[in-house]
């Protein structure tokens, strides 16, 4: 445990400074993308010069050679090296773009005659100078070469830098300081990314649980020309600036605020209806030195008052900028006010001090934390304020220190709303049980919790097993977050895809890979909650009358699930014979050849998907053949609406009921239902105007129902002792329904209404008849 803990610290704490100056190189073995144009002008020295190339040191010589070439006539011979870092370098400034990934390769061959006395190994690297200095990123190191054949070195490189990029070169060196070698055919080509866009939206999957966020860096990921943007707006409903809202980005020099990049994120969030977590207002990293320097004497540190004044100015200016510029549209609903202020080793009663690279505590004293929250609350009282930190997940001393600090802040009345748990974790650490204990401990303070920077490092592994372990970890943790959703209102991933992760692509910590394809971790997270598939329509009618038969087409929104089959009851329909499915799976057509074999009544088709609740299609099967019998049992019901106006203060329903069976029907067991919408809350009244079964024997009751085009039905019955209707005999019933206040009904959409009944009795399947509880006539309306 101890060893693992220190790894976590290393992974997090030291990578902060490392990642600031590192572009990411990943080995050739996991690059599988289609290459595009070579960006190197003088790739193979075929113009007979070394234009575009230079020696890195002063002693080595680059000479164009015809002695050997990987392709064409020429290569470049490197001689006279005196240091391991000496070698040829090709300038690429102006050719590579921020955030883009490149396939890089070069061919190298040892000059003949050195193998006995030299270590014939070479390394391909990138050198880059930006605002933070000069950085060296290896693409492939220590590759053995020989004098008989050309050896290819290759890998991928994603360009990131801070401030301006002033130099970038590809170069080849050797751990053997004096090895002579040839180089040829340097190729640098942009990796074309093809984002996987046919996936269910993660934030939709979690919409009833918590916001799902992502950190954006570089901001150009949001450009519509950048393929990352397609995944960002589809899968996430919350954004965090990976760097663009930090102190060094917003106020690089005193009093000079620059919101250009930050505002781009805000504009994108507004355009895509997303929220933003502000990150961050106070941190010991990515805060310029001038903050802590005495303005009157740069050799001295700032005083408590000076530092507090600067803190207040920074916080106030930043919060007011977004509040004033965006007003009610401002999507930044919360800020990480204090970032990483808890000690990693329980120093200073749990607060990070100078021994852990923070000057805040030493210059101001422990109340700098309260002050920061107070300034933020004063600047914008509507914004929620968080304290954010790493290594809170393993329920150890640091979790306790955070707990105690927040408890103290709350007891002093500090305006703090919640705790951000960063969740930079490893495949191997911490355990889900420890994360659960940490969440519950911190939640017991009564503050909100957010997962603010989640990623899960594979610790350098990229094989199937490591990616599956990672997927399992993500799945278990998302299940935990859902089960703790009463405390957790937001979960943010620290990046969309591995190519731009701050931990480097080789640690593959995110849900999408460098080609923007979903990893096992994506599927694991997507499957914690399942989106139900949907179909439209959900009800339909099929007329068996051969002149009126038609196929029923159903639109399918699978929402990421797979259709296994369509069932009518327990019978599976045969694809191709009973129904067809469009090539893209978006439309199923149930064929009339199949439907016409079904009996009159109701058929329910279940669309069976591998996950989620299966949607159903209810089909009323009728038969209007020869003016037609729609009979389902032992009697026939004909109906007319005596008033066929769409708007009427009376529903006038007349029935003609014929006993078509061979035995008498007891009228007290017979019920007829007429379905309609009440269009009012007024009480309704029923009258029977006339019946040959005895006007006063007829009863009418009103009942609620939740069905398509009906919220109510009138049930007509006969009192006990009314008698029976003999085979072939007919019962007539003439009724009226009105409301207390005699306002109009809108009959036009009523399920049972027949606007064309025209005072002639018509066989009508949209009223139902029952003997006892058995449906003997008509089709019930489908559920709403
Ligand atoms: C990281 C960024 O992702 C990097 O691009 C930058 O170089 C360093 O900072 N904890 C935090 C984040 O609160 O702000 C850090 O972001 C990651 C660790």
mmCIF file of C-alpha atoms in Angstrom, residues 292-295 297-303 306:
data_model
loop_
_atom_site.group_PDB
_atom_site.id
_atom_site.type_symbol
_atom_site.label_atom_id
_atom_site.label_comp_id
_atom_site.label_asym_id
_atom_site.label_seq_id
_atom_site.Cartn_x
_atom_site.Cartn_y
_atom_site.Cartn_z
ATOM 1 C CA UNK A 292 4.559 36.275 -4.658
ATOM 2 C CA UNK A 293 7.154 38.980 -5.352
ATOM 3 C CA UNK A 294 7.229 42.268 -3.471
ATOM 4 C CA UNK A 295 6.239 44.969 -5.994
ATOM 5 C CA UNK A 297 11.542 45.236 -4.014
ATOM 6 C CA UNK A 298 11.657 42.217 -6.355
ATOM 7 C CA UNK A 299 14.335 40.596 -4.193
ATOM 8 C CA UNK A 300 11.774 40.186 -1.399
ATOM 9 C CA UNK A 301 8.626 38.130 -1.157
ATOM 10 C CA UNK A 302 5.273 39.886 -1.212
ATOM 11 C CA UNK A 303 3.782 40.734 2.176
ATOM 12 C CA UNK A 306 0.119 42.502 -0.914
#
